[in-house]
Each structure stands twice: as C-alpha cells, then as structure tokens.
Short mmCIF file of C-alpha atoms and ligand atoms in Angstrom, two decimals:
data_model
loop_
_atom_site.label_atom_id
_atom_site.label_comp_id
_atom_site.label_asym_id
_atom_site.label_seq_id
_atom_site.Cartn_x
_atom_site.Cartn_y
_atom_site.Cartn_z
CA MET S 96 89.85 106.95 86.75
CA VAL S 97 92.38 104.86 88.62
CA SER S 98 95.75 104.20 86.95
CA SER S 99 95.67 101.16 84.61
CA SER S 100 98.35 99.50 86.81
CA PHE S 101 95.60 98.89 89.37
CA ALA S 102 92.69 98.05 87.05
CA ASP S 103 92.59 94.46 88.37
CA ARG S 104 91.31 95.54 91.82
CA THR S 105 87.63 95.41 92.77
CA TYR S 106 87.65 98.95 94.16
CA PRO S 107 89.71 101.95 93.00
CA LYS S 108 90.79 102.61 96.57
CA LEU S 109 94.13 102.80 98.31
CA VAL S 110 94.57 101.46 101.85
CA LEU S 111 97.72 102.57 103.67
CA PHE S 112 99.00 101.12 106.94
CA ASP S 113 101.34 102.26 109.65
CA VAL S 114 103.60 99.35 110.72
CA ASP S 115 104.40 99.28 114.47
CA GLY S 116 101.28 98.72 116.57
CA THR S 117 99.09 98.53 113.45
CA LEU S 118 100.39 95.61 111.35
CA THR S 119 102.85 94.20 113.91
CA PRO S 120 103.57 94.55 117.62
CA ALA S 121 106.21 97.32 118.08
CA ARG S 122 109.50 96.33 116.34
CA GLN S 123 108.34 92.70 116.03
CA SER S 124 107.44 90.47 113.12
CA VAL S 125 104.16 90.27 111.29
CA SER S 126 101.85 87.32 112.04
CA GLN S 127 100.68 84.77 109.47
CA GLU S 128 97.09 85.87 110.08
CA MET S 129 97.99 89.45 109.13
CA ILE S 130 99.82 88.29 105.99
CA ASP S 131 96.80 86.26 104.89
CA THR S 132 94.48 89.20 105.56
CA LEU S 133 96.65 91.62 103.56
CA LYS S 134 96.88 89.15 100.66
CA ALA S 135 93.09 88.90 100.54
CA LEU S 136 92.82 92.69 100.81
CA ARG S 137 95.22 93.26 97.93
CA LYS S 138 92.85 91.44 95.59
CA LYS S 139 90.20 94.06 96.36
CA VAL S 140 92.10 97.32 96.79
CA VAL S 141 95.55 98.84 96.36
CA VAL S 142 97.64 98.29 99.49
CA GLY S 143 100.58 100.24 100.89
CA ILE S 144 102.60 100.66 104.06
CA VAL S 145 103.92 103.90 105.49
CA GLY S 146 106.37 103.50 108.35
CA GLY S 147 108.60 105.92 110.22
CA SER S 148 111.42 103.39 110.44
CA ASP S 149 114.01 102.89 107.76
CA PHE S 150 113.50 100.46 104.91
CA ASN S 151 115.64 97.64 106.36
CA LYS S 152 113.82 97.61 109.68
CA ILE S 153 110.39 97.60 108.05
CA SER S 154 111.55 94.82 105.69
CA GLU S 155 112.73 92.70 108.61
CA GLN S 156 109.36 93.04 110.31
CA LEU S 157 107.14 92.40 107.30
CA SER S 158 109.11 89.86 105.26
CA VAL S 159 108.35 86.20 105.82
CA ASN S 160 110.19 83.21 104.35
CA GLY S 161 112.36 85.37 102.12
CA SER S 162 109.48 87.45 100.72
CA ASN S 163 110.16 91.05 99.77
CA ILE S 164 108.01 93.98 100.89
CA ILE S 165 108.42 95.83 97.62
CA ASP S 166 106.68 92.90 95.91
CA ASP S 167 104.16 92.16 98.66
CA PHE S 168 102.75 95.71 98.73
CA ASP S 169 101.77 98.04 95.90
CA TYR S 170 103.43 100.90 97.75
CA ALA S 171 106.18 100.61 100.35
CA PHE S 172 107.00 103.88 102.08
CA ALA S 173 109.81 103.88 104.64
CA GLU S 174 110.84 106.96 106.64
CA ASN S 175 107.37 108.43 105.99
CA GLY S 176 107.81 108.10 102.22
CA LEU S 177 111.30 109.56 101.94
CA THR S 178 112.26 106.10 100.70
CA ALA S 179 109.48 104.99 98.39
CA TYR S 180 108.60 102.09 96.08
CA ARG S 181 105.67 101.66 93.72
CA LEU S 182 105.06 98.19 92.26
CA GLY S 183 108.61 97.16 93.04
CA LYS S 184 110.29 100.23 91.55
CA PRO S 185 111.96 103.01 93.55
CA LEU S 186 110.50 106.53 93.44
CA GLU S 187 112.54 109.71 93.76
CA SER S 188 113.49 110.67 97.31
CA GLN S 189 115.09 113.53 99.26
CA SER S 190 117.64 113.70 102.04
CA PHE S 191 117.46 115.12 105.56
CA ILE S 192 121.11 116.11 105.66
CA LYS S 193 120.95 117.96 102.33
CA CYS S 194 117.84 119.79 103.42
CA LEU S 195 119.22 120.84 106.84
CA GLY S 196 122.88 121.37 105.92
CA GLU S 197 125.96 119.93 107.61
CA ASP S 198 126.55 122.87 109.98
CA LYS S 199 123.08 122.88 111.49
CA TYR S 200 123.13 119.09 111.74
CA LYS S 201 126.48 119.18 113.57
CA THR S 202 125.21 121.81 116.01
CA MET S 203 122.21 119.67 116.81
CA VAL S 204 124.23 116.47 117.20
CA LYS S 205 126.53 118.21 119.72
CA TYR S 206 123.58 119.50 121.71
CA VAL S 207 121.72 116.18 121.70
CA LEU S 208 124.73 114.09 122.73
CA HIS S 209 125.63 116.51 125.56
CA TYR S 210 122.07 116.36 126.82
CA ILE S 211 121.99 112.55 126.72
CA ALA S 212 125.38 112.33 128.44
CA ASP S 213 123.94 114.24 131.42
CA LEU S 214 120.64 112.38 131.44
CA ASP S 215 120.07 110.18 134.47
CA ILE S 216 117.89 107.24 133.39
CA PRO S 217 117.96 103.62 134.67
CA ILE S 218 119.92 102.12 131.75
CA LYS S 219 121.73 103.34 128.66
CA ARG S 220 122.85 101.27 125.70
CA GLY S 221 124.43 102.36 122.39
CA THR S 222 123.48 104.28 119.22
CA PHE S 223 121.89 107.40 120.60
CA ILE S 224 121.54 109.04 117.19
CA GLU S 225 120.70 107.25 113.96
CA LEU S 226 120.95 109.36 110.83
CA ARG S 227 118.60 108.08 108.15
CA ASN S 228 117.90 109.27 104.64
CA GLY S 229 114.89 111.37 105.57
CA MET S 230 115.29 111.96 109.29
CA MET S 231 117.39 111.83 112.40
CA ASN S 232 116.26 109.39 115.09
CA VAL S 233 117.25 110.14 118.69
CA SER S 234 117.08 107.61 121.51
CA PRO S 235 117.88 108.66 125.10
CA MET S 236 118.58 105.03 126.09
CA GLY S 237 120.26 104.12 122.77
CA ARG S 238 118.87 101.96 120.00
CA ASN S 239 120.93 98.84 120.88
CA ALA S 240 118.39 97.62 123.38
CA THR S 241 116.69 94.26 123.74
CA ILE S 242 112.90 93.94 123.51
CA ALA S 243 112.72 93.64 127.32
CA GLU S 244 114.87 96.77 127.78
CA ARG S 245 112.70 98.66 125.29
CA ASN S 246 109.55 97.71 127.20
CA GLU S 247 111.14 98.83 130.48
CA PHE S 248 112.15 102.18 129.01
CA GLU S 249 108.71 102.74 127.53
CA ALA S 250 107.08 102.12 130.92
CA TYR S 251 109.62 104.40 132.66
CA ASP S 252 109.10 107.10 130.04
CA LYS S 253 105.31 107.03 130.52
CA ILE S 254 105.86 108.01 134.15
CA HIS S 255 108.87 110.34 133.84
CA GLY S 256 108.27 111.93 130.42
CA VAL S 257 111.95 111.70 129.42
CA ARG S 258 111.28 112.03 125.71
CA LEU S 259 108.60 114.68 126.09
CA ALA S 260 110.90 116.95 128.13
CA PHE S 261 113.70 116.37 125.60
CA VAL S 262 111.63 117.26 122.53
CA GLN S 263 110.14 120.28 124.27
CA LEU S 264 113.64 121.59 124.91
CA LEU S 265 114.78 120.88 121.36
CA ARG S 266 111.71 122.61 119.92
CA LYS S 267 112.72 125.78 121.81
CA GLU S 268 116.47 125.51 121.22
CA PHE S 269 116.15 124.87 117.48
CA ALA S 270 112.96 126.84 116.82
CA ASP S 271 114.42 128.45 113.69
CA TYR S 272 115.50 125.16 112.03
CA GLY S 273 112.06 124.35 110.58
CA LEU S 274 111.99 120.89 112.14
CA THR S 275 109.31 118.61 113.56
CA PHE S 276 110.03 116.42 116.60
CA SER S 277 107.79 113.38 116.72
CA ILE S 278 107.50 110.65 119.35
CA GLY S 279 106.39 107.56 117.40
CA GLY S 280 107.84 104.41 118.92
CA GLN S 281 108.94 103.08 122.29
CA ILE S 282 112.46 104.37 122.94
CA SER S 283 113.14 107.23 120.54
CA PHE S 284 111.80 110.22 118.65
CA ASP S 285 112.16 111.31 115.03
CA VAL S 286 113.40 114.68 113.81
CA PHE S 287 112.63 115.78 110.25
CA PRO S 288 111.86 118.93 108.23
CA THR S 289 108.33 120.16 108.95
CA GLY S 290 105.98 118.61 106.40
CA TRP S 291 108.06 115.42 106.11
CA ASP S 292 105.63 113.56 108.39
CA LYS S 293 103.57 110.63 107.04
CA THR S 294 101.58 112.99 104.78
CA TYR S 295 104.81 113.21 102.75
CA CYS S 296 103.98 109.84 101.15
CA LEU S 297 100.71 111.20 99.74
CA ARG S 298 102.61 113.16 97.09
CA HIS S 299 103.64 109.80 95.60
CA VAL S 300 100.03 108.69 95.09
CA GLU S 301 98.52 111.94 93.85
CA GLY S 302 97.50 111.62 90.24
CA GLU S 303 96.74 107.87 90.51
CA GLY S 304 93.01 108.59 90.54
CA PHE S 305 92.10 106.76 93.76
CA GLU S 306 88.47 107.29 94.78
CA GLU S 307 89.41 106.98 98.43
CA ILE S 308 92.63 106.77 100.42
CA HIS S 309 92.26 104.99 103.76
CA PHE S 310 94.88 105.16 106.49
CA PHE S 311 95.18 102.81 109.48
CA GLY S 312 97.36 103.79 112.43
CA ASP S 313 97.61 103.44 116.21
CA LYS S 314 99.35 106.73 117.13
CA THR S 315 96.63 108.94 115.71
CA TYR S 316 96.40 111.30 118.71
CA LYS S 317 97.92 114.80 118.57
CA GLY S 318 101.70 114.44 118.96
CA GLY S 319 101.65 110.82 117.71
CA ASN S 320 103.40 110.15 114.41
CA ASP S 321 100.18 109.05 112.67
CA TYR S 322 98.28 112.21 113.60
CA GLU S 323 98.97 114.32 110.50
CA ILE S 324 98.06 111.69 107.91
CA PHE S 325 95.13 110.46 110.02
CA THR S 326 93.61 113.96 110.10
CA ASP S 327 94.62 114.92 106.53
CA PRO S 328 91.55 115.77 104.40
CA ARG S 329 92.89 113.54 101.62
CA THR S 330 92.56 110.41 103.77
CA ILE S 331 89.86 108.50 105.61
CA GLY S 332 91.53 107.75 108.93
CA HIS S 333 91.06 104.63 111.07
CA SER S 334 92.46 104.57 114.57
CA VAL S 335 93.29 101.04 115.74
CA THR S 336 94.60 99.66 119.01
CA SER S 337 96.58 96.60 117.83
CA PRO S 338 97.19 94.35 114.79
CA ALA S 339 94.17 92.24 115.86
CA ASP S 340 92.03 95.39 115.84
CA THR S 341 93.31 96.24 112.34
CA ILE S 342 92.21 92.81 111.08
CA ARG S 343 88.81 93.26 112.71
CA VAL S 344 88.22 96.63 110.98
CA LEU S 345 89.51 95.35 107.61
CA LYS S 346 87.08 92.44 107.75
CA GLU S 347 84.22 94.79 108.50
CA LEU S 348 85.06 97.32 105.82
CA PHE S 349 86.53 95.39 102.91
CA LEU S 350 86.51 91.64 103.41
CA SER S 351 83.02 90.63 104.44
O1 LIG A 509 107.23 103.15 113.85
C1 LIG A 509 107.41 104.11 114.78
C2 LIG A 509 108.86 104.31 115.20
O2 LIG A 509 109.53 103.07 115.33
C3 LIG A 509 110.80 103.14 115.88
O3 LIG A 509 110.70 103.69 117.17
P1 LIG A 509 111.34 103.04 118.50
O4 LIG A 509 112.62 102.44 118.11
O5 LIG A 509 111.45 104.22 119.42
O6 LIG A 509 110.34 102.05 118.99
C4 LIG A 509 111.72 104.06 115.11
O7 LIG A 509 112.13 103.42 113.95
C5 LIG A 509 111.05 105.38 114.80
O8 LIG A 509 111.82 106.08 113.86
C6 LIG A 509 109.66 105.19 114.25
O9 LIG A 509 109.01 106.42 114.09
#
C-alpha cells in the first residue's frame, strides 16, 4: 500500500528523472512544454528528480517564474540524494568530507590541482574543484566557463579523452579510498564514496510502498552517471536521448 501522502494519485508509482539531458538541455533551463508535461504527470503518479549537481544549480534550471523545486516535485534529490526533500521537507543527509576525512581529502586536492596545472588543454578558466555536501566535482577546464566554452571542451574531450585519462589515473592512485569517479556532464567528473551514486536516493523512498519505480536518464551506459540506478533491480529504467524524447516516452506510458 502506498503511503497516504500520495493517495491522491491515479497510480501508486514513482517516476524519477535525471536533470541534464533528460528534463533540460545540459546546464540550461527547463522548457514550458516540459513543465506542463510534468504537471500533468504529477496528477497521475508521484514525481521526483535525482540530479548529480548541487541543489542551487538544479533549482536554477528547473524553477520558472519564482517557483520552487521542493514544491513542484514530490521528491527533489540533489547530489544523487545526499541533499533530499520529500513534499517540501528536508530529509537527513550525509557529508563527503566527513566520510572521507580531512587528510585524505587534502591529499587528493593536492594531487588533482598539480595534475590540472600541468594539463595542456586549449583553454582553462576558474574553479577546478568544487566541494559539495555529498561529493567533490573536478573540472579540468574549470567550472567558470560559458555555455560556448563548455560545448567546445566537451567536443575536445570526446576526441582527446582528457577526463577519461584523468579518472583512470585517479582510480589507480587512490584505489584504497573507496571512491567512485563518474563522468556525468560536459566539463567535469564527480568523486564520491562508492555506493553514493544515484541509487543512493532510493533509500529515501523505500518503505513508501510504490508498486513501481521508474527512472528516466540519458547517461545510462556503463560509466555514465545514470548507469547504476538505470540497471538497479528496484527500478524500471528508461534511456532517453533528449528532453523531447522524455516527453515522447511519458506520453506513451502515462499520459495517453
Ligand atoms: O548532471 C550531470 C552533471 O552536471 C554537471 O556536470 P558539468 O558541469 O560537467 O556539465 C555537474 O554538476 C556534475 O556534478 C553532474 O554530475
């Protein structure tokens, strides 16, 4: 039996969405068509988002005209669920730095910044490491990049494998740290304790009595940051290619 909080929905099902590439173009805002589709969907099922980015970035992308994502979605999971809200209320969360410890974190920061300093790529900007509540985000070009610069780096990286070589090295160098290195977006990769991938958010919905949990994501291939939750036996995974594709599948499955 689904929790009484969700008794008003037609189906006792939860539908979770990745953000970048699934609900919005990478790091860009949500379209009105997507908002309307999600509103219609929320009448039928329970709806949540699970993004790798931090809460503020996801909010910026999904909020329109002053709306608030913690009210617009039944569940809002940022940083894979390390920052979590259910029906507007925060759920308990953990911290990357506490889990890893200051000394190990410092060792890794030194290594990463030395490596980036010596890296020869077409352009570099600022903010090469961003420490978040549940993860560390590393960007070889730096996070202070424009959309055009991001797109250029992404294209360059596809050819030269800058991030892939970097994470392969870190996996070897820090093999005993119990960390996962995940390339999810365009210009960076995420580092978090193994198990703190998007499946982390599922612990917040266990016990709600959902008949099915659907997950929509675009990086569902092995090594992509949607892979673990997409292949998890607790979810029914849907691999989509763009926000328009997400709308198409939602119409087919839930809105026709
Ligand atoms: O949503 C996927 C990723 O989005 C951003 O990646 P990038 O800035 O490289 O495009 C980051 O917030 C990253 O943490 C996240 O996994």
